[in-house]
Short mmCIF file of C-alpha atoms and ligand atoms in Angstrom, two decimals:
data_model
loop_
_atom_site.label_atom_id
_atom_site.label_comp_id
_atom_site.label_asym_id
_atom_site.label_seq_id
_atom_site.Cartn_x
_atom_site.Cartn_y
_atom_site.Cartn_z
CA MET A 1 38.39 72.37 79.55
CA ASN A 2 38.44 74.60 76.53
CA LEU A 3 39.89 78.05 77.28
CA ILE A 4 39.27 80.71 74.66
CA GLU A 5 40.92 84.09 75.04
CA SER A 6 39.29 87.04 73.36
CA SER A 7 40.71 90.43 72.47
CA ASP A 8 37.98 92.61 73.96
CA TYR A 9 34.38 92.53 75.18
CA ASN A 10 32.94 92.56 71.63
CA ASP A 11 35.12 89.65 70.63
CA LEU A 12 34.14 87.76 73.81
CA SER A 13 30.46 88.40 73.05
CA ARG A 14 30.80 87.23 69.44
CA LYS A 15 32.66 84.06 70.43
CA ALA A 16 30.11 83.20 73.13
CA ALA A 17 27.23 83.90 70.74
CA ASN A 18 28.91 81.63 68.18
CA VAL A 19 28.94 78.74 70.66
CA ILE A 20 25.25 79.29 71.49
CA SER A 21 24.28 79.67 67.86
CA ALA A 22 26.13 76.44 66.96
CA GLN A 23 24.08 74.68 69.64
CA VAL A 24 20.81 76.02 68.21
CA ILE A 25 21.82 75.08 64.65
CA LEU A 26 22.88 71.56 65.65
CA LYS A 27 19.75 70.98 67.77
CA PRO A 28 16.95 73.44 66.92
CA ASP A 29 14.76 72.20 69.81
CA CYS A 30 17.55 72.47 72.38
CA VAL A 31 17.22 73.62 75.98
CA LEU A 32 19.43 76.62 76.73
CA GLY A 33 20.25 77.51 80.32
CA LEU A 34 20.60 81.29 80.42
CA ALA A 35 22.20 83.82 82.75
CA THR A 36 21.83 87.47 83.71
CA GLY A 37 24.36 90.07 84.84
CA SER A 38 26.16 92.58 82.63
CA THR A 39 28.56 90.09 81.00
CA PRO A 40 26.00 88.23 78.81
CA ILE A 41 24.35 91.42 77.47
CA GLY A 42 26.76 91.64 74.49
CA THR A 43 26.27 87.94 73.76
CA TYR A 44 22.50 88.43 73.65
CA ARG A 45 22.91 91.52 71.47
CA GLN A 46 24.99 89.50 68.99
CA LEU A 47 22.41 86.69 68.92
CA ILE A 48 19.67 89.26 68.20
CA GLU A 49 21.75 90.68 65.35
CA TRP A 50 22.22 87.24 63.78
CA TYR A 51 18.53 86.47 64.27
CA ASN A 52 17.65 89.70 62.42
CA LYS A 53 19.93 88.66 59.56
CA GLY A 54 18.04 85.36 59.34
CA ASP A 55 20.96 83.26 60.58
CA ILE A 56 19.37 81.74 63.72
CA ASP A 57 15.88 80.43 64.37
CA PHE A 58 14.75 80.26 68.01
CA SER A 59 11.21 79.05 67.31
CA LYS A 60 11.80 75.57 68.76
CA VAL A 61 14.20 76.57 71.54
CA THR A 62 13.33 76.36 75.23
CA THR A 63 15.20 78.37 77.86
CA VAL A 64 15.57 77.99 81.62
CA ASN A 65 17.20 80.79 83.59
CA LEU A 66 19.54 80.22 86.47
CA ASP A 67 18.02 82.43 89.10
CA GLU A 68 15.60 85.12 90.23
CA TYR A 69 15.38 87.52 93.17
CA CYS A 70 12.79 86.70 95.80
CA GLY A 71 10.07 89.30 96.08
CA LEU A 72 10.46 90.98 92.67
CA SER A 73 7.60 90.75 90.17
CA PRO A 74 8.26 90.04 86.48
CA ASP A 75 7.47 93.65 85.61
CA ASN A 76 9.93 95.06 88.15
CA SER A 77 12.77 96.40 85.99
CA GLN A 78 15.36 94.78 88.33
CA SER A 79 13.86 91.30 88.12
CA TYR A 80 15.69 88.76 86.03
CA ARG A 81 12.48 87.94 84.10
CA TYR A 82 12.33 91.59 83.04
CA PHE A 83 16.05 91.51 82.14
CA MET A 84 15.59 88.47 79.90
CA ASN A 85 12.47 89.82 78.19
CA HIS A 86 14.17 93.13 77.46
CA ASN A 87 17.68 91.95 76.58
CA LEU A 88 16.75 88.91 74.51
CA PHE A 89 13.31 87.30 74.36
CA ARG A 90 11.27 90.13 72.92
CA HIS A 91 13.80 90.65 70.11
CA ILE A 92 13.86 87.08 68.75
CA ASN A 93 11.28 84.54 67.57
CA ILE A 94 11.26 82.43 70.73
CA ASP A 95 7.84 81.39 72.04
CA ILE A 96 7.66 83.23 75.39
CA LYS A 97 5.78 80.20 76.81
CA ASN A 98 8.99 78.24 76.32
CA THR A 99 11.07 80.62 78.43
CA TYR A 100 11.33 79.81 82.12
CA VAL A 101 12.64 81.88 85.03
CA PRO A 102 12.04 80.91 88.67
CA ASN A 103 8.99 82.67 90.13
CA GLY A 104 10.26 85.29 92.59
CA LEU A 105 6.75 85.82 93.91
CA ALA A 106 5.95 82.16 94.64
CA LYS A 107 3.88 81.75 97.83
CA ASP A 108 5.82 78.66 98.81
CA TYR A 109 9.48 78.96 97.80
CA GLU A 110 10.33 75.35 98.62
CA GLU A 111 7.56 74.18 96.31
CA GLU A 112 8.78 76.57 93.61
CA CYS A 113 12.28 75.04 93.86
CA ARG A 114 10.88 71.51 93.40
CA ARG A 115 8.68 72.69 90.51
CA TYR A 116 11.75 74.18 88.80
CA ASP A 117 13.79 70.97 89.21
CA ASN A 118 10.89 68.90 87.83
CA LEU A 119 10.54 71.26 84.92
CA ILE A 120 14.22 70.88 83.98
CA SER A 121 14.03 67.12 84.20
CA LYS A 122 10.79 67.00 82.15
CA LEU A 123 12.53 69.06 79.48
CA GLY A 124 15.19 66.35 79.32
CA GLY A 125 17.90 68.45 80.99
CA ILE A 126 19.89 71.43 79.76
CA ASP A 127 21.88 71.10 76.55
CA LEU A 128 24.01 74.21 77.03
CA GLN A 129 24.28 76.28 80.21
CA LEU A 130 25.61 79.84 79.93
CA LEU A 131 27.24 81.20 83.11
CA GLY A 132 28.75 84.44 84.34
CA ILE A 133 30.83 84.53 87.50
CA GLY A 134 30.59 86.73 90.60
CA HIS A 135 33.69 88.28 92.21
CA ASN A 136 33.50 85.74 95.03
CA GLY A 137 33.24 82.84 92.55
CA HIS A 138 29.46 82.48 92.67
CA ILE A 139 27.66 80.95 89.72
CA GLY A 140 23.94 81.60 89.43
CA PHE A 141 23.48 82.66 93.05
CA ASN A 142 25.45 79.77 94.54
CA GLU A 143 27.48 81.68 97.08
CA PRO A 144 30.73 80.44 98.71
CA ASP A 145 30.30 77.43 101.02
CA VAL A 146 27.31 76.11 99.10
CA SER A 147 26.99 72.33 99.01
CA PHE A 148 27.88 70.93 95.60
CA GLU A 149 24.91 68.55 96.00
CA LYS A 150 22.20 71.21 95.84
CA THR A 151 19.58 71.47 93.13
CA THR A 152 17.28 74.53 92.98
CA HIS A 153 17.16 76.25 96.37
CA ILE A 154 16.74 79.52 98.23
CA VAL A 155 19.86 81.50 99.11
CA HIS A 156 20.67 84.42 101.37
CA LEU A 157 22.91 86.62 99.27
CA ASP A 158 26.43 87.44 100.42
CA GLU A 159 27.09 91.00 101.51
CA SER A 160 29.61 91.31 98.62
CA THR A 161 26.96 90.20 96.10
CA ILE A 162 24.44 92.67 97.51
CA GLN A 163 27.06 95.43 97.22
CA ALA A 164 27.98 94.40 93.65
CA ASN A 165 24.32 94.33 92.57
CA ALA A 166 23.46 97.61 94.30
CA ARG A 167 24.56 99.46 91.15
CA PHE A 168 21.31 98.40 89.49
CA PHE A 169 19.07 99.72 92.31
CA GLU A 170 18.33 103.25 93.60
CA THR A 171 19.48 102.42 97.13
CA ILE A 172 21.24 99.43 98.64
CA ASP A 173 18.19 98.75 100.82
CA GLU A 174 16.20 97.92 97.69
CA VAL A 175 18.54 95.05 96.72
CA PRO A 176 16.75 91.80 97.59
CA LYS A 177 18.53 89.73 100.22
CA LYS A 178 17.24 86.37 99.01
CA ALA A 179 17.07 84.62 95.68
CA ILE A 180 16.01 81.32 94.09
CA THR A 181 18.85 79.69 92.19
CA MET A 182 19.55 76.49 90.35
CA GLY A 183 22.07 74.59 92.45
CA ILE A 184 25.56 73.42 91.59
CA LYS A 185 24.20 69.93 90.96
CA SER A 186 21.66 71.29 88.45
CA ILE A 187 24.42 73.26 86.68
CA MET A 188 26.81 70.29 86.62
CA GLN A 189 24.11 68.14 85.00
CA ALA A 190 23.98 70.41 81.94
CA LYS A 191 25.49 68.61 78.94
CA LYS A 192 27.71 71.58 78.07
CA VAL A 193 28.72 74.63 80.08
CA LEU A 194 29.84 77.97 78.63
CA LEU A 195 31.39 80.30 81.20
CA ILE A 196 32.04 83.91 80.19
CA ALA A 197 34.12 86.42 82.12
CA GLY A 198 35.18 89.90 81.04
CA GLY A 199 37.18 92.71 82.61
CA PRO A 200 40.33 92.99 84.76
CA ASP A 201 38.28 92.58 87.94
CA LYS A 202 37.42 88.97 86.96
CA LYS A 203 41.01 87.81 86.35
CA GLY A 204 41.79 86.78 89.94
CA ILE A 205 38.60 84.83 90.50
CA ILE A 206 38.84 83.05 87.13
CA GLU A 207 42.38 81.92 87.98
CA ARG A 208 41.23 80.62 91.37
CA ALA A 209 38.15 78.94 89.87
CA LEU A 210 39.92 77.19 86.99
CA HIS A 211 43.40 76.54 88.36
CA GLY A 212 42.98 76.54 92.14
CA PRO A 213 41.69 73.78 94.41
CA VAL A 214 38.12 72.57 93.87
CA THR A 215 36.35 73.84 96.96
CA PRO A 216 32.93 75.15 98.02
CA ASP A 217 34.79 78.37 99.01
CA VAL A 218 34.90 79.07 95.27
CA PRO A 219 31.65 77.61 93.88
CA ALA A 220 32.78 77.94 90.22
CA SER A 221 35.82 75.72 90.92
CA ILE A 222 33.57 72.65 90.61
CA LEU A 223 33.41 73.39 86.88
CA GLN A 224 36.94 71.91 86.61
CA PHE A 225 35.14 68.54 86.88
CA HIS A 226 32.60 69.28 84.15
CA PRO A 227 33.26 67.03 81.12
CA ASP A 228 32.38 69.71 78.54
CA LEU A 229 33.37 73.16 79.80
CA THR A 230 34.21 76.10 77.53
CA VAL A 231 35.46 79.35 79.04
CA VAL A 232 35.53 82.51 76.95
CA TYR A 233 37.37 85.33 78.68
CA CYS A 234 38.97 88.70 78.21
CA PHE A 235 40.73 90.51 81.06
CA GLU A 236 41.34 93.80 79.21
C1 LIG B 1 24.66 88.05 89.44
C2 LIG B 1 24.04 86.83 88.76
C3 LIG B 1 25.11 85.87 88.25
C4 LIG B 1 26.18 86.64 87.48
C5 LIG B 1 26.83 87.63 88.39
C6 LIG B 1 27.98 88.40 87.74
O1 LIG B 1 24.98 87.84 90.77
N1 LIG B 1 23.15 86.10 89.61
O2 LIG B 1 24.51 84.88 87.44
O3 LIG B 1 27.12 85.76 86.96
O4 LIG B 1 25.82 88.55 88.80
O5 LIG B 1 27.47 89.45 86.99
P1 LIG B 1 28.26 90.39 86.02
O6 LIG B 1 28.27 89.69 84.72
O7 LIG B 1 27.42 91.64 85.98
O8 LIG B 1 29.60 90.60 86.61
#
């Protein structure tokens, strides 16, 4: 485990973007596993800046996102597809056809989960998976007590996750209660994992996840067993 402390959110974002940009430079046709939430926004902003300077080329990169809310269309401003288009994809030279997010409007969610798993395996797996962490230790939308054996699946979101995500919606009733997420097994199969956590409110859960017992109560704790884990954090 490689633990990298940063001085503030900008420093965290620059360091995380450096790791991602090194991956793209070393393997221009890499598969990046991407995440949503507020933490990665600065990382994406930094990548866009370096792209604009001519330092990174995304033309051969493929991306697969961790998760999507059930029932939200790609043009709903709270959907994760919308988030990715607006915070990253439309600002860089990635081919949008090579960007994948689970389909929140799939008619058959079980089939969508299998399609997503097949897609990842056809792409040859994920070279670098970026992760944020929820206050209860969730990664993607793998809530506490999830089986570590799961690949892509449907989850019922925890009350605490619904509360935490309510800040993005007009009313709490609008927050979707279900989501499609890559499972812990899918995440653990990524060749490299980059976990980012910023803010004093993440200190406790990061300590439990990285230094506490490995348990489904804290889904992120399984990352202690990942052979190539980098954690960039700042608790200021
Ligand atoms: C959501 C996402 C997670 C993310 C988490 C934390 O629940 N599904 O992937 O890690 O939020 O988000 P934030 O970075 O806003 O704290």
